[in-house]
PDB file of C-alpha atoms in Angstrom:
ATOM      1  CA  MET S  22       0.159  -0.241   0.144  1.00  0.00           C
ATOM      2  CA  SER S  23       1.715   3.588  -0.776  1.00  0.00           C
ATOM      3  CA  ARG S  24       1.826   6.258   1.322  1.00  0.00           C
ATOM      4  CA  ILE S  25      -1.128   8.412   0.201  1.00  0.00           C
ATOM      5  CA  GLU S  26      -3.905   4.893  -0.106  1.00  0.00           C
ATOM      6  CA  ALA S  27      -2.200   4.097   3.972  1.00  0.00           C
ATOM      7  CA  CYS S  28      -3.188   7.746   3.940  1.00  0.00           C
ATOM      8  CA  PHE S  29      -6.844   7.522   2.806  1.00  0.00           C
ATOM      9  CA  ALA S  30      -7.570   4.550   4.670  1.00  0.00           C
ATOM     10  CA  GLN S  31      -6.759   5.955   7.934  1.00  0.00           C
ATOM     11  CA  LEU S  32      -8.453   8.713   7.673  1.00  0.00           C
ATOM     12  CA  LYS S  33     -11.718   6.938   6.312  1.00  0.00           C
ATOM     13  CA  GLN S  34     -11.437   4.533   9.451  1.00  0.00           C
ATOM     14  CA  GLN S  35     -11.031   7.902  11.390  1.00  0.00           C
ATOM     15  CA  ASN S  36     -14.111   9.471   9.560  1.00  0.00           C
ATOM     16  CA  ARG S  37     -12.952  12.589   8.669  1.00  0.00           C
ATOM     17  CA  ALA S  38     -11.948  14.207   5.318  1.00  0.00           C
ATOM     18  CA  ALA S  39      -8.096  14.946   4.532  1.00  0.00           C
ATOM     19  CA  LEU S  40      -6.206  18.384   4.342  1.00  0.00           C
ATOM     20  CA  VAL S  41      -4.053  18.884   1.338  1.00  0.00           C
ATOM     21  CA  THR S  42      -2.138  21.831   1.777  1.00  0.00           C
ATOM     22  CA  PHE S  43      -0.183  22.973  -1.291  1.00  0.00           C
ATOM     23  CA  VAL S  44       3.214  25.709  -1.293  1.00  0.00           C
ATOM     24  CA  THR S  45       5.590  26.445  -3.351  1.00  0.00           C
ATOM     25  CA  SER S  46       8.867  25.039  -3.029  1.00  0.00           C
ATOM     26  CA  GLY S  47      11.777  27.436  -2.779  1.00  0.00           C
ATOM     27  CA  ASP S  48       9.294  30.088  -1.811  1.00  0.00           C
ATOM     28  CA  PRO S  49       9.992  32.755   0.140  1.00  0.00           C
ATOM     29  CA  ASN S  50      13.818  31.177   0.144  1.00  0.00           C
ATOM     30  CA  TYR S  51      15.073  27.721   0.700  1.00  0.00           C
ATOM     31  CA  SER S  52      15.832  27.816   4.482  1.00  0.00           C
ATOM     32  CA  SER S  53      11.902  29.002   5.133  1.00  0.00           C
ATOM     33  CA  ALA S  54      10.228  26.950   2.610  1.00  0.00           C
ATOM     34  CA  MET S  55      12.195  23.830   4.111  1.00  0.00           C
ATOM     35  CA  GLN S  56      10.702  25.335   7.713  1.00  0.00           C
ATOM     36  CA  ILE S  57       7.413  25.431   6.395  1.00  0.00           C
ATOM     37  CA  PHE S  58       7.304  22.226   4.366  1.00  0.00           C
ATOM     38  CA  LYS S  59       8.396  20.332   7.584  1.00  0.00           C
ATOM     39  CA  GLY S  60       5.905  22.025  10.115  1.00  0.00           C
ATOM     40  CA  LEU S  61       3.123  21.345   8.265  1.00  0.00           C
ATOM     41  CA  PRO S  62       2.603  17.943   9.105  1.00  0.00           C
ATOM     42  CA  ASP S  63       2.785  19.154  12.839  1.00  0.00           C
ATOM     43  CA  ALA S  64       0.013  22.008  11.946  1.00  0.00           C
ATOM     44  CA  GLY S  65      -2.306  19.285  10.859  1.00  0.00           C
ATOM     45  CA  ALA S  66      -1.686  18.685   6.689  1.00  0.00           C
ATOM     46  CA  ASP S  67      -2.299  14.957   6.293  1.00  0.00           C
ATOM     47  CA  VAL S  68      -0.942  15.386   2.441  1.00  0.00           C
ATOM     48  CA  ILE S  69       1.029  17.868   1.364  1.00  0.00           C
ATOM     49  CA  GLU S  70       1.670  18.699  -2.375  1.00  0.00           C
ATOM     50  CA  LEU S  71       4.812  20.820  -3.181  1.00  0.00           C
ATOM     51  CA  GLY S  72       4.987  23.272  -6.098  1.00  0.00           C
ATOM     52  CA  MET S  73       7.441  22.693  -8.633  1.00  0.00           C
ATOM     53  CA  PRO S  74       8.541  26.544  -9.555  1.00  0.00           C
ATOM     54  CA  PHE S  75       7.961  27.583 -13.537  1.00  0.00           C
ATOM     55  CA  THR S  76       7.948  30.793 -14.975  1.00  0.00           C
ATOM     56  CA  ASP S  77       4.326  30.206 -16.731  1.00  0.00           C
ATOM     57  CA  PRO S  78       2.096  28.211 -14.465  1.00  0.00           C
ATOM     58  CA  MET S  79      -0.871  29.488 -16.483  1.00  0.00           C
ATOM     59  CA  ALA S  80      -3.807  27.230 -14.225  1.00  0.00           C
ATOM     60  CA  ASP S  81      -2.346  29.535 -11.359  1.00  0.00           C
ATOM     61  CA  GLY S  82      -3.819  32.888  -9.763  1.00  0.00           C
ATOM     62  CA  PRO S  83      -1.515  36.022  -8.774  1.00  0.00           C
ATOM     63  CA  ALA S  84      -0.281  34.670  -5.330  1.00  0.00           C
ATOM     64  CA  ILE S  85       0.987  31.653  -6.671  1.00  0.00           C
ATOM     65  CA  GLN S  86       2.287  33.342  -9.661  1.00  0.00           C
ATOM     66  CA  LEU S  87       4.348  35.509  -7.489  1.00  0.00           C
ATOM     67  CA  ALA S  88       5.413  32.708  -5.002  1.00  0.00           C
ATOM     68  CA  ASN S  89       6.940  31.019  -8.726  1.00  0.00           C
ATOM     69  CA  GLN S  90       8.683  34.136  -9.237  1.00  0.00           C
ATOM     70  CA  ARG S  91      10.386  34.194  -5.953  1.00  0.00           C
ATOM     71  CA  ALA S  92      11.574  31.193  -5.724  1.00  0.00           C
ATOM     72  CA  LEU S  93      13.088  31.322  -9.089  1.00  0.00           C
ATOM     73  CA  LYS S  94      14.757  34.869  -8.847  1.00  0.00           C
ATOM     74  CA  ASN S  95      16.151  32.921  -5.832  1.00  0.00           C
ATOM     75  CA  GLY S  96      18.123  30.396  -7.914  1.00  0.00           C
ATOM     76  CA  HIS S  97      15.254  27.128  -7.293  1.00  0.00           C
ATOM     77  CA  THR S  98      15.614  24.633  -9.403  1.00  0.00           C
ATOM     78  CA  LEU S  99      13.617  21.228  -9.881  1.00  0.00           C
ATOM     79  CA  ARG S 100      16.842  19.856  -8.284  1.00  0.00           C
ATOM     80  CA  LYS S 101      16.323  21.705  -4.946  1.00  0.00           C
ATOM     81  CA  THR S 102      12.535  20.626  -4.992  1.00  0.00           C
ATOM     82  CA  LEU S 103      13.659  17.451  -5.030  1.00  0.00           C
ATOM     83  CA  GLN S 104      17.130  17.816  -2.605  1.00  0.00           C
ATOM     84  CA  MET S 105      13.800  19.049  -0.413  1.00  0.00           C
ATOM     85  CA  VAL S 106      11.458  16.129  -0.526  1.00  0.00           C
ATOM     86  CA  ARG S 107      15.009  14.104   0.116  1.00  0.00           C
ATOM     87  CA  GLU S 108      15.966  16.549   3.612  1.00  0.00           C
ATOM     88  CA  PHE S 109      12.017  16.073   4.745  1.00  0.00           C
ATOM     89  CA  ARG S 110      12.248  12.366   4.433  1.00  0.00           C
ATOM     90  CA  GLN S 111      15.006  12.452   6.925  1.00  0.00           C
ATOM     91  CA  ASP S 112      11.977  13.173   9.639  1.00  0.00           C
ATOM     92  CA  ASN S 113       9.459  12.014   8.237  1.00  0.00           C
ATOM     93  CA  GLN S 114       8.627   8.790   6.390  1.00  0.00           C
ATOM     94  CA  SER S 115       5.065   8.880   6.663  1.00  0.00           C
ATOM     95  CA  THR S 116       3.379  11.702   5.101  1.00  0.00           C
ATOM     96  CA  PRO S 117       2.558  11.939   1.539  1.00  0.00           C
ATOM     97  CA  VAL S 118       4.349  14.648  -0.703  1.00  0.00           C
ATOM     98  CA  VAL S 119       2.556  14.923  -4.232  1.00  0.00           C
ATOM     99  CA  LEU S 120       4.767  17.287  -6.700  1.00  0.00           C
ATOM    100  CA  MET S 121       2.375  19.799  -8.664  1.00  0.00           C
ATOM    101  CA  GLY S 122       3.434  21.872 -11.355  1.00  0.00           C
ATOM    102  CA  TYR S 123       3.820  21.743 -15.174  1.00  0.00           C
ATOM    103  CA  PHE S 124       5.483  19.612 -17.504  1.00  0.00           C
ATOM    104  CA  ASN S 125       8.143  21.670 -19.103  1.00  0.00           C
ATOM    105  CA  PRO S 126      10.554  21.730 -16.402  1.00  0.00           C
ATOM    106  CA  ILE S 127       9.963  17.904 -15.578  1.00  0.00           C
ATOM    107  CA  HIS S 128      11.410  17.729 -19.863  1.00  0.00           C
ATOM    108  CA  HIS S 129      13.874  19.870 -19.650  1.00  0.00           C
ATOM    109  CA  TYR S 130      15.109  17.536 -16.372  1.00  0.00           C
ATOM    110  CA  GLY S 131      14.875  14.920 -18.512  1.00  0.00           C
ATOM    111  CA  VAL S 132      11.835  12.114 -18.007  1.00  0.00           C
ATOM    112  CA  ASP S 133      13.253   9.170 -17.003  1.00  0.00           C
ATOM    113  CA  ASN S 134      15.784  11.107 -15.095  1.00  0.00           C
ATOM    114  CA  PHE S 135      12.770  12.973 -13.044  1.00  0.00           C
ATOM    115  CA  VAL S 136      10.985   9.200 -12.218  1.00  0.00           C
ATOM    116  CA  ARG S 137      13.738   7.997 -11.014  1.00  0.00           C
ATOM    117  CA  ASP S 138      15.036  10.661  -8.703  1.00  0.00           C
ATOM    118  CA  ALA S 139      11.537  11.099  -7.911  1.00  0.00           C
ATOM    119  CA  HIS S 140      11.137   8.046  -6.475  1.00  0.00           C
ATOM    120  CA  GLU S 141      14.637   7.827  -4.801  1.00  0.00           C
ATOM    121  CA  VAL S 142      13.962  11.223  -2.657  1.00  0.00           C
ATOM    122  CA  GLY S 143      10.423   9.940  -1.743  1.00  0.00           C
ATOM    123  CA  VAL S 144       7.654  11.062  -3.746  1.00  0.00           C
ATOM    124  CA  ASP S 145       4.794   9.627  -3.248  1.00  0.00           C
ATOM    125  CA  GLY S 146       2.476  11.899  -6.334  1.00  0.00           C
ATOM    126  CA  LEU S 147       2.223  13.734  -9.135  1.00  0.00           C
ATOM    127  CA  ILE S 148      -0.256  16.510 -10.736  1.00  0.00           C
ATOM    128  CA  VAL S 149       1.190  18.153 -13.723  1.00  0.00           C
ATOM    129  CA  VAL S 150      -1.646  20.396 -14.869  1.00  0.00           C
ATOM    130  CA  ASP S 151      -0.783  20.312 -18.863  1.00  0.00           C
ATOM    131  CA  VAL S 152      -0.153  16.614 -19.769  1.00  0.00           C
ATOM    132  CA  PRO S 153      -3.596  15.319 -21.046  1.00  0.00           C
ATOM    133  CA  PRO S 154      -4.496  11.178 -21.557  1.00  0.00           C
ATOM    134  CA  GLU S 155      -4.045  11.187 -24.544  1.00  0.00           C
ATOM    135  CA  HIS S 156      -0.935  11.815 -23.733  1.00  0.00           C
ATOM    136  CA  ASN S 157      -0.163   9.598 -20.704  1.00  0.00           C
ATOM    137  CA  GLU S 158       3.120   7.381 -22.570  1.00  0.00           C
ATOM    138  CA  GLU S 159       4.643  11.108 -21.816  1.00  0.00           C
ATOM    139  CA  LEU S 160       4.679  10.850 -18.026  1.00  0.00           C
ATOM    140  CA  CYS S 161       2.045   8.799 -16.231  1.00  0.00           C
ATOM    141  CA  GLU S 162       2.940   5.804 -17.336  1.00  0.00           C
ATOM    142  CA  PRO S 163       6.659   6.248 -16.679  1.00  0.00           C
ATOM    143  CA  ALA S 164       5.936   7.624 -13.232  1.00  0.00           C
ATOM    144  CA  GLN S 165       3.546   4.755 -12.269  1.00  0.00           C
ATOM    145  CA  ALA S 166       5.596   1.905 -13.711  1.00  0.00           C
ATOM    146  CA  ALA S 167       7.728   4.086 -10.748  1.00  0.00           C
ATOM    147  CA  GLY S 168       5.536   3.211  -7.943  1.00  0.00           C
ATOM    148  CA  ILE S 169       4.551   7.332  -8.358  1.00  0.00           C
ATOM    149  CA  ASP S 170       0.900   7.813  -8.813  1.00  0.00           C
ATOM    150  CA  PHE S 171      -0.253  10.096 -11.512  1.00  0.00           C
ATOM    151  CA  ILE S 172      -2.804  12.143 -10.284  1.00  0.00           C
ATOM    152  CA  ARG S 173      -5.600  14.147 -12.317  1.00  0.00           C
ATOM    153  CA  LEU S 174      -7.775  16.991 -12.639  1.00  0.00           C
ATOM    154  CA  ALA S 175     -11.566  16.678 -12.939  1.00  0.00           C
ATOM    155  CA  THR S 176     -13.509  20.635 -13.432  1.00  0.00           C
ATOM    156  CA  PRO S 177     -16.607  21.887 -14.158  1.00  0.00           C
ATOM    157  CA  THR S 178     -16.285  21.725 -17.457  1.00  0.00           C
ATOM    158  CA  THR S 179     -15.558  17.476 -18.007  1.00  0.00           C
ATOM    159  CA  ASP S 180     -18.409  16.234 -19.055  1.00  0.00           C
ATOM    160  CA  ASP S 181     -19.564  12.560 -18.355  1.00  0.00           C
ATOM    161  CA  GLN S 182     -18.391  11.620 -21.755  1.00  0.00           C
ATOM    162  CA  ARG S 183     -14.944  13.260 -21.299  1.00  0.00           C
ATOM    163  CA  LEU S 184     -14.321  12.296 -17.713  1.00  0.00           C
ATOM    164  CA  PRO S 185     -13.525   8.263 -18.362  1.00  0.00           C
ATOM    165  CA  LYS S 186     -10.801   9.603 -20.020  1.00  0.00           C
ATOM    166  CA  VAL S 187      -9.544  11.731 -17.992  1.00  0.00           C
ATOM    167  CA  LEU S 188      -9.876   9.446 -15.070  1.00  0.00           C
ATOM    168  CA  ASN S 189      -7.947   6.446 -16.960  1.00  0.00           C
ATOM    169  CA  HIS S 190      -4.672   5.451 -15.346  1.00  0.00           C
ATOM    170  CA  SER S 191      -5.499   7.762 -12.824  1.00  0.00           C
ATOM    171  CA  SER S 192      -4.101   7.058  -9.168  1.00  0.00           C
ATOM    172  CA  GLY S 193      -3.759   8.427  -5.867  1.00  0.00           C
ATOM    173  CA  PHE S 194      -6.647  10.650  -5.303  1.00  0.00           C
ATOM    174  CA  ILE S 195      -9.146  12.724  -7.837  1.00  0.00           C
ATOM    175  CA  TYR S 196      -8.474  16.617  -7.896  1.00  0.00           C
ATOM    176  CA  TYR S 197     -11.428  18.066  -8.190  1.00  0.00           C
ATOM    177  CA  VAL S 198     -10.736  21.628  -9.356  1.00  0.00           C
ATOM    178  CA  SER S 199     -14.567  23.172  -8.234  1.00  0.00           C
ATOM    179  CA  VAL S 200     -14.392  26.044  -9.842  1.00  0.00           C
ATOM    180  CA  ALA S 201     -13.398  27.123 -13.792  1.00  0.00           C
ATOM    181  CA  GLY S 202     -10.121  30.063 -13.746  1.00  0.00           C
ATOM    182  CA  ILE S 203      -6.863  30.096 -11.904  1.00  0.00           C
ATOM    183  CA  THR S 204      -5.894  28.940  -8.662  1.00  0.00           C
ATOM    184  CA  GLY S 205      -7.399  31.164  -5.662  1.00  0.00           C
ATOM    185  CA  GLY S 206     -10.495  32.369  -7.425  1.00  0.00           C
ATOM    186  CA  ALA S 207     -13.985  32.419  -6.455  1.00  0.00           C
ATOM    187  CA  THR S 208     -15.150  29.738  -4.271  1.00  0.00           C
ATOM    188  CA  ALA S 209     -17.883  27.054  -5.442  1.00  0.00           C
ATOM    189  CA  SER S 210     -21.717  26.479  -3.692  1.00  0.00           C
ATOM    190  CA  LEU S 211     -21.661  23.380  -1.329  1.00  0.00           C
ATOM    191  CA  GLU S 212     -24.825  22.216  -3.513  1.00  0.00           C
ATOM    192  CA  HIS S 213     -22.174  22.321  -6.553  1.00  0.00           C
ATOM    193  CA  VAL S 214     -19.846  20.589  -4.725  1.00  0.00           C
ATOM    194  CA  GLU S 215     -21.787  17.685  -3.868  1.00  0.00           C
ATOM    195  CA  GLU S 216     -23.580  17.125  -6.903  1.00  0.00           C
ATOM    196  CA  ALA S 217     -19.663  16.824  -8.330  1.00  0.00           C
ATOM    197  CA  VAL S 218     -18.820  14.629  -5.559  1.00  0.00           C
ATOM    198  CA  ALA S 219     -21.488  12.374  -6.028  1.00  0.00           C
ATOM    199  CA  ARG S 220     -20.542  11.867 -10.107  1.00  0.00           C
ATOM    200  CA  LEU S 221     -17.241  11.644  -9.374  1.00  0.00           C
ATOM    201  CA  ARG S 222     -17.725   8.730  -6.861  1.00  0.00           C
ATOM    202  CA  HIS S 223     -19.968   7.584  -9.387  1.00  0.00           C
ATOM    203  CA  HIS S 224     -16.905   6.460 -12.316  1.00  0.00           C
ATOM    204  CA  SER S 225     -14.259   5.819  -9.960  1.00  0.00           C
ATOM    205  CA  ASP S 226     -13.275   4.508  -6.211  1.00  0.00           C
ATOM    206  CA  LEU S 227     -10.725   7.236  -5.913  1.00  0.00           C
ATOM    207  CA  PRO S 228     -10.679   9.477  -2.882  1.00  0.00           C
ATOM    208  CA  VAL S 229     -11.971  13.002  -3.952  1.00  0.00           C
ATOM    209  CA  CYS S 230     -10.530  16.195  -3.047  1.00  0.00           C
ATOM    210  CA  ILE S 231     -11.670  19.618  -3.921  1.00  0.00           C
ATOM    211  CA  GLY S 232      -9.634  22.226  -4.412  1.00  0.00           C
ATOM    212  CA  PHE S 233      -9.371  26.203  -5.351  1.00  0.00           C
ATOM    213  CA  GLY S 234     -11.319  28.867  -3.220  1.00  0.00           C
ATOM    214  CA  ILE S 235     -11.292  27.476  -0.216  1.00  0.00           C
ATOM    215  CA  ARG S 236      -9.882  29.735   2.477  1.00  0.00           C
ATOM    216  CA  THR S 237     -11.245  29.641   6.056  1.00  0.00           C
ATOM    217  CA  ALA S 238     -11.670  26.740   8.706  1.00  0.00           C
ATOM    218  CA  GLU S 239     -15.720  27.401   7.965  1.00  0.00           C
ATOM    219  CA  HIS S 240     -15.871  26.807   4.329  1.00  0.00           C
ATOM    220  CA  ALA S 241     -13.120  23.711   5.088  1.00  0.00           C
ATOM    221  CA  ALA S 242     -15.377  22.323   7.770  1.00  0.00           C
ATOM    222  CA  ASN S 243     -18.375  22.318   4.666  1.00  0.00           C
ATOM    223  CA  VAL S 244     -16.244  20.751   1.843  1.00  0.00           C
ATOM    224  CA  ALA S 245     -14.876  18.053   4.134  1.00  0.00           C
ATOM    225  CA  ARG S 246     -18.362  16.358   5.121  1.00  0.00           C
ATOM    226  CA  LEU S 247     -18.949  15.881   1.724  1.00  0.00           C
ATOM    227  CA  ALA S 248     -15.718  14.910   0.317  1.00  0.00           C
ATOM    228  CA  ASP S 249     -12.879  12.579   1.401  1.00  0.00           C
ATOM    229  CA  GLY S 250     -10.194  15.998   1.319  1.00  0.00           C
ATOM    230  CA  VAL S 251      -9.919  19.149   1.409  1.00  0.00           C
ATOM    231  CA  VAL S 252      -6.697  21.169  -0.849  1.00  0.00           C
ATOM    232  CA  VAL S 253      -5.773  24.242   0.612  1.00  0.00           C
ATOM    233  CA  GLY S 254      -2.944  26.690  -1.429  1.00  0.00           C
ATOM    234  CA  SER S 255      -3.553  30.507  -2.060  1.00  0.00           C
ATOM    235  CA  ALA S 256      -5.021  30.651   1.583  1.00  0.00           C
ATOM    236  CA  LEU S 257      -1.748  29.925   2.886  1.00  0.00           C
ATOM    237  CA  VAL S 258       0.868  30.852   0.180  1.00  0.00           C
ATOM    238  CA  ASP S 259      -1.134  34.411   0.341  1.00  0.00           C
ATOM    239  CA  LYS S 260       0.623  34.275   4.190  1.00  0.00           C
ATOM    240  CA  ILE S 261       3.886  34.666   2.361  1.00  0.00           C
ATOM    241  CA  ASN S 262       3.146  37.390  -0.044  1.00  0.00           C
ATOM    242  CA  GLN S 263       1.725  39.243   2.902  1.00  0.00           C
ATOM    243  CA  ALA S 264       4.930  38.978   5.392  1.00  0.00           C
ATOM    244  CA  ALA S 265       7.164  41.306   6.331  1.00  0.00           C
ATOM    245  CA  THR S 266       9.940  38.372   6.607  1.00  0.00           C
ATOM    246  CA  PRO S 267      10.448  35.053   5.921  1.00  0.00           C
ATOM    247  CA  GLU S 268      10.245  34.177  10.035  1.00  0.00           C
ATOM    248  CA  GLN S 269       7.054  35.745  10.267  1.00  0.00           C
ATOM    249  CA  ALA S 270       5.420  33.502   6.784  1.00  0.00           C
ATOM    250  CA  VAL S 271       6.807  30.354   8.223  1.00  0.00           C
ATOM    251  CA  ALA S 272       5.010  31.065  11.489  1.00  0.00           C
ATOM    252  CA  ASP S 273       2.051  32.502   9.508  1.00  0.00           C
ATOM    253  CA  VAL S 274       1.859  29.443   7.473  1.00  0.00           C
ATOM    254  CA  LEU S 275       1.698  27.096   9.698  1.00  0.00           C
ATOM    255  CA  ALA S 276      -0.981  29.108  12.067  1.00  0.00           C
ATOM    256  CA  GLN S 277      -3.077  29.696   9.056  1.00  0.00           C
ATOM    257  CA  CYS S 278      -2.492  25.280   8.530  1.00  0.00           C
ATOM    258  CA  ARG S 279      -3.505  24.657  11.842  1.00  0.00           C
ATOM    259  CA  GLU S 280      -6.827  26.972  11.909  1.00  0.00           C
ATOM    260  CA  ILE S 281      -7.800  25.357   9.015  1.00  0.00           C
ATOM    261  CA  SER S 282      -7.534  22.076  10.287  1.00  0.00           C
ATOM    262  CA  THR S 283      -9.182  22.703  13.213  1.00  0.00           C
ATOM    263  CA  GLY S 284     -12.327  22.873  10.651  1.00  0.00           C
ATOM    264  CA  VAL S 285     -11.306  19.564   8.556  1.00  0.00           C
ATOM    265  CA  ARG S 286     -11.205  17.724  11.827  1.00  0.00           C
ATOM    266  CA  GLY S 287     -14.376  18.764  13.610  1.00  0.00           C
ATOM    267  CA  ALA S 288     -16.268  18.891  10.103  1.00  0.00           C
ATOM    268  CA  ARG S 289     -17.656  15.057  11.447  1.00  0.00           C
ATOM    269  CA  LEU S 290     -18.190  15.505  14.869  1.00  0.00           C
TER     270      LEU S 290
END
């Protein structure tokens, strides 16, 4: 059983949803990003998505675009992202780590080299938003052959005809983008979330995690009652954008994670 499977199985026994957190690797700098990364599990994160900085993150809103720019300006690379996972695994062998981003840096690194190195340092899953299922052989199949889950995004515009193809060879969990648009934007109604979860469960047995626009403990709790996981990203990255110092960024991100975790963990009590 993979770390992702084990995590969701354990949470199902506890009758609660997962808190899936997103931060950009190398933001605001390597040292502070590492402190945030290592601190997230104790702050309540069950799964950590680690963004791979890229110059053109077209699916992301202003907050995460700025995070990418800060990391790249400080010389962060995909190799350094993998090094962060290696350091994280020295102290934590249980929390699933998913790398999220775009195909260009992976292509530049070399797919075979990337898959080998990602597996070696302890990466559990990949979310690569610009590799469609028609190109599974490019990355999805090599990753899964190495034991790394390939997690697909589904959106409000993914209809029932398209959905089976999107979920083909998907593994780990389904990331449902609850609104059409970029990260950090509007929020979906709970009625829409409930309908979407039911539709996705009709097509797949994988856990369903809901993301985009979740910013408060109350909102996270409401979504956690309907889905298997709640994804929070921009709300955390915003704390880095707003912090006066890297030290404040670390403290504020972890405090925000703890607050949202309280909502998720109390949702089904």
